[in-house]
Coordinates of C-alpha atoms and ligand atoms in Angstrom, one line a residue:
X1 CA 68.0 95.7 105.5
X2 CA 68.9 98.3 102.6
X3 CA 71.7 97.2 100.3
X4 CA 74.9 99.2 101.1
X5 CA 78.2 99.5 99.9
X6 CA 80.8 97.9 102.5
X7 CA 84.6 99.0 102.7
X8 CA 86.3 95.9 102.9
X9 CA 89.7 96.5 102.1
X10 CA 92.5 99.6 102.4
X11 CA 95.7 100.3 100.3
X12 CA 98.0 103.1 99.9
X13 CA 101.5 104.1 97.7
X14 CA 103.8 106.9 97.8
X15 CA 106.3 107.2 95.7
X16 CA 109.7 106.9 97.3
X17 CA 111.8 110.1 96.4
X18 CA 111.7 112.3 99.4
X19 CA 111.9 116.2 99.8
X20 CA 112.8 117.9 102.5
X21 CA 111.9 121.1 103.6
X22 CA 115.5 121.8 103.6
X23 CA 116.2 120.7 100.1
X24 CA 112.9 122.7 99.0
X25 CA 114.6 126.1 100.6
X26 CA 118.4 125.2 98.8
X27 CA 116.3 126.2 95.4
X28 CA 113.4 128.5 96.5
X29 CA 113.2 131.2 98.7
X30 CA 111.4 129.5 101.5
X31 CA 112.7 127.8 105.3
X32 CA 111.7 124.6 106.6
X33 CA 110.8 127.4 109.5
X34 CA 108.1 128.9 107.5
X35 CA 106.6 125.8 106.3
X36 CA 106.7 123.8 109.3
X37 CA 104.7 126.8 110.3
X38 CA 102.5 127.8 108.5
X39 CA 101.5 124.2 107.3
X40 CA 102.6 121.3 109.2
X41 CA 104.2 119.9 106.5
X42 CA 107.9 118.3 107.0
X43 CA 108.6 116.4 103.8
X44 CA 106.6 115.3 100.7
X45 CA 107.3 112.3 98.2
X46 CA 107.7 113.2 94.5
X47 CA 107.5 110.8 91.5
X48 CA 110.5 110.9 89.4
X49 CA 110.9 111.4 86.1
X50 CA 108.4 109.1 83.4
X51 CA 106.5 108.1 86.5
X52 CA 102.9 108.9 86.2
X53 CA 99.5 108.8 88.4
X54 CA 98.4 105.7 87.0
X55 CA 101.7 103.8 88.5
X56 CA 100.5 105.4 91.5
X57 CA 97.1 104.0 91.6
X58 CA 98.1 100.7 90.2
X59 CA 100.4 100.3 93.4
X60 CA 98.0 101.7 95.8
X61 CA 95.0 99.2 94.1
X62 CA 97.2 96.6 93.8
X63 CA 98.0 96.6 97.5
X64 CA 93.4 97.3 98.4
X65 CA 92.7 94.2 96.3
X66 CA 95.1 92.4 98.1
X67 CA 93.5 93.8 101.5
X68 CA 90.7 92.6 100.4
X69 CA 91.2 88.6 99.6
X70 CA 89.8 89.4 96.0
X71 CA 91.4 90.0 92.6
X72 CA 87.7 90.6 91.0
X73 CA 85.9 94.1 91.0
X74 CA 83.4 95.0 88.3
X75 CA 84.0 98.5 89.1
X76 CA 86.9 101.2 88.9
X77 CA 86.3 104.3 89.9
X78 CA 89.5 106.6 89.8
X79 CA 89.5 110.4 91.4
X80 CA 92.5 112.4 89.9
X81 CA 93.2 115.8 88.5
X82 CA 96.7 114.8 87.2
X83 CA 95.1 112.1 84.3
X84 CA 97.9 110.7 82.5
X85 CA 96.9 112.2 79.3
X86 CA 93.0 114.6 78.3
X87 CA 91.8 112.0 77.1
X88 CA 91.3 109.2 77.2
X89 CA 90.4 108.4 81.5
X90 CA 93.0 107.0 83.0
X91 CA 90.5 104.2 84.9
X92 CA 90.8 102.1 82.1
X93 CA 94.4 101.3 82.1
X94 CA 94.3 101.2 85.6
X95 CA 92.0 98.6 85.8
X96 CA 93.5 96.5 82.9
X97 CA 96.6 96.5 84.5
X98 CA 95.5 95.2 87.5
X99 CA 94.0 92.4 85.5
X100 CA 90.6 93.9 85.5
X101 CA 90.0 94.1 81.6
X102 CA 86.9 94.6 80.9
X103 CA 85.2 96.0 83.8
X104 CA 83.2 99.4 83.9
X105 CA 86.3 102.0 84.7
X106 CA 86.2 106.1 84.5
X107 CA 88.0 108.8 86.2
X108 CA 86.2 111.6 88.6
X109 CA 87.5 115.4 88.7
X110 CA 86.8 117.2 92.1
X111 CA 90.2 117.8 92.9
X112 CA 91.2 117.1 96.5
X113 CA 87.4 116.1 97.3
X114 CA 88.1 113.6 94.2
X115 CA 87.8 110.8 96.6
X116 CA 84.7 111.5 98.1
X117 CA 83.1 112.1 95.4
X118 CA 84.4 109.1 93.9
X119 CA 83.4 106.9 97.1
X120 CA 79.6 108.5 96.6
X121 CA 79.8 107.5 92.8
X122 CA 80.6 103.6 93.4
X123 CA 78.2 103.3 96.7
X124 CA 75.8 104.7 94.7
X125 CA 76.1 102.3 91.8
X126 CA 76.7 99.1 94.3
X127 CA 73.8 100.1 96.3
X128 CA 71.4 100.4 92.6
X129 CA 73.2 96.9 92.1
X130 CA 75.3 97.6 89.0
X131 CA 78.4 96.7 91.0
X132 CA 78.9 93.4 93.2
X133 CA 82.4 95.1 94.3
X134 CA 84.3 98.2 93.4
X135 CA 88.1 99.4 93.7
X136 CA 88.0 103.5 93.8
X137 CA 91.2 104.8 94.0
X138 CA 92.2 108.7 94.9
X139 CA 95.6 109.4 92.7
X140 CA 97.5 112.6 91.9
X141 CA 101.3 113.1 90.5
X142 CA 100.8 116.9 91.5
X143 CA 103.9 118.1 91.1
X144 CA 104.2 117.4 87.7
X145 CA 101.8 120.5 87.5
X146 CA 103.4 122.7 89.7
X147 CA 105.5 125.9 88.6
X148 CA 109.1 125.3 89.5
X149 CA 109.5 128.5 90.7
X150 CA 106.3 128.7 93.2
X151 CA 107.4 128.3 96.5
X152 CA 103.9 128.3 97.9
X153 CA 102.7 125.5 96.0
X154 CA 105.8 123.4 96.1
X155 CA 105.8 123.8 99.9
X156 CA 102.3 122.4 100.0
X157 CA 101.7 119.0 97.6
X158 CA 103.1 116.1 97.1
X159 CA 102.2 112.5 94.8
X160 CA 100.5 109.2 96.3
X161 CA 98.0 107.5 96.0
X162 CA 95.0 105.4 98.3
X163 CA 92.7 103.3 97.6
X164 CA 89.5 100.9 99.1
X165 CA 87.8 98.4 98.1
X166 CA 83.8 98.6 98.2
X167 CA 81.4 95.2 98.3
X168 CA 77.4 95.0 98.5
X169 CA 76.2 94.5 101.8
X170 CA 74.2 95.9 104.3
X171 CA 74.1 98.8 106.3
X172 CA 74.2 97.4 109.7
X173 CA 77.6 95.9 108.8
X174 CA 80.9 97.5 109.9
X175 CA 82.1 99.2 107.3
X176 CA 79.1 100.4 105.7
X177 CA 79.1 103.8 104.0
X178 CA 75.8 105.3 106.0
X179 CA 75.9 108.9 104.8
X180 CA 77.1 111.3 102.2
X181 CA 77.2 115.3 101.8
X182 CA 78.5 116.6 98.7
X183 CA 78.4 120.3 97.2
X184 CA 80.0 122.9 95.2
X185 CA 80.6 126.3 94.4
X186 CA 81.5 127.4 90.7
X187 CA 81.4 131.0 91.4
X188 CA 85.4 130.5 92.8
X189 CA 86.7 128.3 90.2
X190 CA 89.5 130.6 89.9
X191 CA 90.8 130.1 92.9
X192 CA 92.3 126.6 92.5
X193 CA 92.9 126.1 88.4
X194 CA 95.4 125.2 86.3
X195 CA 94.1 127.7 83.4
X196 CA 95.3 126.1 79.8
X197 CA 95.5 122.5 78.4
X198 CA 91.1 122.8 78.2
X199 CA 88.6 123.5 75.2
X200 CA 88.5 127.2 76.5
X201 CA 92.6 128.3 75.9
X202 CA 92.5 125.9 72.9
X203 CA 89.5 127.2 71.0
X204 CA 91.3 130.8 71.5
X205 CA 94.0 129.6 70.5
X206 CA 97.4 131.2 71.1
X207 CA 100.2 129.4 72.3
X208 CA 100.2 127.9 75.7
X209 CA 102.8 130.1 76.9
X210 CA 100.2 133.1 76.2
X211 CA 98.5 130.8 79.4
X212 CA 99.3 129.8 82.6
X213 CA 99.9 126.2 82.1
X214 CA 100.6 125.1 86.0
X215 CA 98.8 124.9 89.0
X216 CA 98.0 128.5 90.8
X217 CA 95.9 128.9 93.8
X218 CA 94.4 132.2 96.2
X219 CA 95.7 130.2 99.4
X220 CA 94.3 133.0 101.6
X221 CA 90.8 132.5 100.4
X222 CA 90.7 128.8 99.7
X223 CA 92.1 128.6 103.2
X224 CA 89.0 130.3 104.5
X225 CA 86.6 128.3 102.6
X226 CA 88.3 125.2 103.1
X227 CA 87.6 125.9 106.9
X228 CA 83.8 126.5 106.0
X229 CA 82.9 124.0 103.9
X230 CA 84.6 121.0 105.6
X231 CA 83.2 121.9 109.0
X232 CA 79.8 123.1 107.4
X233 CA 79.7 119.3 105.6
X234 CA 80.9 117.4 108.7
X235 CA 77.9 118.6 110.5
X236 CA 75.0 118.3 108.0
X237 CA 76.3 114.5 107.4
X238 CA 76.4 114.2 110.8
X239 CA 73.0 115.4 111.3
X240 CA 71.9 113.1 108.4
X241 CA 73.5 109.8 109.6
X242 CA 72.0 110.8 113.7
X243 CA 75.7 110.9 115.2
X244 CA 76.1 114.1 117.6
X245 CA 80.2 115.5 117.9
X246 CA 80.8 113.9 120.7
X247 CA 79.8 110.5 119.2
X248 CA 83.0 110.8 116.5
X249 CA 85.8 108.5 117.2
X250 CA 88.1 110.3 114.2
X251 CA 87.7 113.2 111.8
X252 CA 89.7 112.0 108.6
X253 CA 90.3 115.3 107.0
X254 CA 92.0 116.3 103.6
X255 CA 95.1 116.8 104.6
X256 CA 95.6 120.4 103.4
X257 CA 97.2 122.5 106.7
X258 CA 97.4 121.6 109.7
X259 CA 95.8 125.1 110.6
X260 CA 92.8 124.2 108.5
X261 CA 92.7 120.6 110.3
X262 CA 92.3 122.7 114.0
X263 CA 90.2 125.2 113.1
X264 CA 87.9 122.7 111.4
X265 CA 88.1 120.8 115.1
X266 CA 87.4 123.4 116.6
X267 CA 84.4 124.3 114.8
X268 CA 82.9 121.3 115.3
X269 CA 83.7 121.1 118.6
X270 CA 86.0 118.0 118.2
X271 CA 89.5 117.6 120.5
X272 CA 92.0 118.3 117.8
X273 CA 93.6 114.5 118.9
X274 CA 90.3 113.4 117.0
X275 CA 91.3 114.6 113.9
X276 CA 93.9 112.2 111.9
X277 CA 97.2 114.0 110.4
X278 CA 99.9 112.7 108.3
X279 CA 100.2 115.6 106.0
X280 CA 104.1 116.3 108.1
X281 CA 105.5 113.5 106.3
X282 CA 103.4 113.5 102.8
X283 CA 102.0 117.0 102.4
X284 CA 98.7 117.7 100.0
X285 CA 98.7 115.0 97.7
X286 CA 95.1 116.1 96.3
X287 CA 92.7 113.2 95.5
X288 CA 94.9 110.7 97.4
X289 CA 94.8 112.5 100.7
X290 CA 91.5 111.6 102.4
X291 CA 92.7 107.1 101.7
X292 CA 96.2 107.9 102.7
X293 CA 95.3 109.6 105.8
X294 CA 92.7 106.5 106.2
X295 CA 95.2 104.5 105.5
X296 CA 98.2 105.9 107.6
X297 CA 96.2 105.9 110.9
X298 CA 94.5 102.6 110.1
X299 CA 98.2 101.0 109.6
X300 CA 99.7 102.8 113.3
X301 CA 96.4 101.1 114.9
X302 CA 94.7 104.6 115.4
X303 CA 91.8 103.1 113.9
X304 CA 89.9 100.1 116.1
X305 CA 86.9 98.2 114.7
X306 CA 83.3 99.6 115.5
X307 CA 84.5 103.2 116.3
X308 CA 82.6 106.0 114.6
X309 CA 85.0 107.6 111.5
X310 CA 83.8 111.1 109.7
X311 CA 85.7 111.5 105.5
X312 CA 85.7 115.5 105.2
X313 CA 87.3 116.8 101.9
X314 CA 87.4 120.2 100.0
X315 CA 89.6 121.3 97.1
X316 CA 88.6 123.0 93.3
X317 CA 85.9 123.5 91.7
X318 CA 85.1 124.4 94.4
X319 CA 84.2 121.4 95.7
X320 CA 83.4 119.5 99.1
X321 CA 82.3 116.3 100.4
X322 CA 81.7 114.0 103.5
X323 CA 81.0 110.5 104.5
X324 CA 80.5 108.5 107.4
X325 CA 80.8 104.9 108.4
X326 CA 82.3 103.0 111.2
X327 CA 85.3 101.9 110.7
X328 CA 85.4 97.8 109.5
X329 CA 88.3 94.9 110.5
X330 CA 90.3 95.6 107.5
X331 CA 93.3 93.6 107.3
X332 CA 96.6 95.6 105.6
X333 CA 99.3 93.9 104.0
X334 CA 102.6 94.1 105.7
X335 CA 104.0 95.9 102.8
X336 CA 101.4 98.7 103.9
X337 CA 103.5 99.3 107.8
X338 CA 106.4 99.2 105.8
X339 CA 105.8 102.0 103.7
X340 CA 104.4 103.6 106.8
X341 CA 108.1 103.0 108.1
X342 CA 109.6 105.1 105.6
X343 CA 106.9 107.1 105.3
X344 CA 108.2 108.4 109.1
X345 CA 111.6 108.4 108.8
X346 CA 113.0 111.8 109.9
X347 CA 114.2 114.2 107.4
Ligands
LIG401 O1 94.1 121.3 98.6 C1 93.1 122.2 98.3 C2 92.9 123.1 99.4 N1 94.1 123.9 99.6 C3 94.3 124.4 100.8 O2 93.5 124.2 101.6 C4 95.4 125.4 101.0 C5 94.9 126.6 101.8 N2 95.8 127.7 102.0 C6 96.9 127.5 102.8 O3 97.2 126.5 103.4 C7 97.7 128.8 103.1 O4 97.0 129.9 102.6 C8 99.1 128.7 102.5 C9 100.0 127.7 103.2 C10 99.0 128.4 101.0 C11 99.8 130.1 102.6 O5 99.9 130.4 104.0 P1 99.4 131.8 104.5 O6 99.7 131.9 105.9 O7 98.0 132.0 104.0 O8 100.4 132.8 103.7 P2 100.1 134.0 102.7 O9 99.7 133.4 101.4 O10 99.3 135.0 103.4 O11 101.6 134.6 102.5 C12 102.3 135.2 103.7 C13 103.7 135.5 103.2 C14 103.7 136.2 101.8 O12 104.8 137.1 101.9 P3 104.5 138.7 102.0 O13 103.6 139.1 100.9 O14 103.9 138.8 103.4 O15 105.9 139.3 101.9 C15 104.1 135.0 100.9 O16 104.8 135.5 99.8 O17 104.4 134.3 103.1 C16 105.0 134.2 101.8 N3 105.1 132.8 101.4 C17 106.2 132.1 101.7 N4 107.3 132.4 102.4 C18 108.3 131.4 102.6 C19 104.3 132.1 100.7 N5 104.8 130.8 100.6 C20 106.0 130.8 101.2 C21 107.0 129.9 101.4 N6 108.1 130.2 102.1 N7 106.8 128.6 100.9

């Protein structure tokens, strides 16, 4: 049997400051009407002040390791936009503060596809057999890049992070990663960016202010593409791993718009009920929405042993991504249901 890499263990962290539609609209010109909406979205968790994405993905590793049984990985594979600093990665100190020191550790930029891509980068390398077991992590503290005065954007993200742990084994096993799609489109880069802070405003020079130095996005066209892509990927890995529709126990989703999520259903032909959604109570949070989701529906008990689970992402770049597997016994620590707890509380 050909050597595949096994998910074998599930953690997820959101920060705990919460903010309410309602507390969004007390600042901007927005209504929890409108983005209830339009999006879905009821609340989202912000980091505070000093906190950064590595906090986020040490929490949310800290807590897959754990799922796991195992405090040993020899590979970290972080998916962020929001790196603590340029340079250097932010993997590093993530894996050296989990007591990893020493083991092979980089960050991967896709945006909100981070994660698949990431997941693709360390099955690939368990599969080759440079890695035994790996701990890839999806992390973003977005809102530290988002314009304060941007109601669009601040209606839409929020921080978290999610996190699995990969071993070697085979591909008959629960758990087993059987298929990826990945692709991208550099022709609409524009349409997601954050344009300064790169080699390309620096080696103009100018000051920053002469750039836009947050987040800005075309929702209207990314929201059309987002549609495309994810249901144009479901179906080729689909196609790839032999699995027809009606075979898919859940469509895990980037959690982007609830309108997205539906159309993308109903493009594949899938009962909207088949697609996983927990972006009401923690909005976009970018790289960590496809494990959060994952992790959310795994911790309610959506997500039973043997059924047949479909990753679909798409974010900036542009970029997109699928995986498929069926979904493993993973054990969760009981922090993990309490954090869902909150994570549900009404706002
Ligand atoms: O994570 C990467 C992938 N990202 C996505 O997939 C996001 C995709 N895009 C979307 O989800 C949607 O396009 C948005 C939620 C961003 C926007 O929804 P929309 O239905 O496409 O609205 P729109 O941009 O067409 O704007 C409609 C109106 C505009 O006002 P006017 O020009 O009609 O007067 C906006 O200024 O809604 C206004 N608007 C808002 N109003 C109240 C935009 N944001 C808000 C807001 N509150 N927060």
């Amino acid at each position: 049997m050909t050597r595949s890499a096994v998910v074998c263990g599930l953690g997820a962290y959101v920060p705990p400051r919460v903010v309410t539609n309602a507390s969004l609209a007390e600042v901007l010109d927005t209504s929890d009407e409108w983005i209830r909406s339009r999006t879905g979205i009821r609340q989202r968790h912000v980091v505070d002040p000093g906190v950064a994405t590595s906090d986020l993905a040490v929490d949310a590793g800290r807590r897959a390791l754990a799922s796991a049984g195992t405090d040993q990985v020899d590979l970290v594979v972080l998916a962020t936009s929001t790196p603590d600093h340029p340079c250097p990665a932010t993997a590093p100190e993530v894996a050296d503060r989990l007591g990893l020191a020493g083991v092979a550790a980089f960050d991967v930029g896709a945006v909100c596809t981070g994660f698949v891509y990431a997941l693709a980068t360390a099955a690939g390398l368990i599969a080759i057999g440079v890695a035994e077991r790996a701990l890839v992590v999806g992390a973003d503290a977005f809102s530290t890049i988002l314009d304060p005065a941007d109601r669009t954007t601040r209606a839409i993200f929020g921080d978290g992070a999610g996190a699995v742990v990969l071993r070697a084994g085979s591909a008959d096993e629960p758990g087993a990663l059987l298929g990826f799609d990945l692709g991208s489109d550099g022709q609409h880069a524009d349409l997601i960016t954050v344009p300064a802070g790169g080699s390309r405003q620096r080696s103009a020079g100018g000051s920053v202010d002469e750039w836009a130095q947050y987040f800005t996005m075309q929702g209207k066209a990314v929201f059309f593409n987002a549609v495309l892509r994810m249901s144009e990927s479901t179906a080729t890995v689909l196609r790839d791993v032999g699995w027809t529709p009606d075979e898919v126990d859940w469509l895990v989703a980037h959690q982007a718009n609830v309108r997205i999520l539906h159309a993308v259903a109903d493009q594949l032909g899938l009962d909207r009920g088949q697609v996983v959604l927990n972006l009401d109570r923690v909005g976009n949070t970018v790289a960590a929405s496809i494990p959060l989701a994952l992790h959310d529906a795994a911790a309610a008990g959506d997500l039973v042993p043997g059924q047949r689970i479909v990753l679909t992402g798409f974010g900036g770049g542009l970029t997109w991504g699928s995986a498929a597997l069926r979904w493993p016994a993973v054990r969760l620590e009981p922090a993990h249901h309490a954090n869902l707890t909150h994570l549900t509380t009404k706002d």
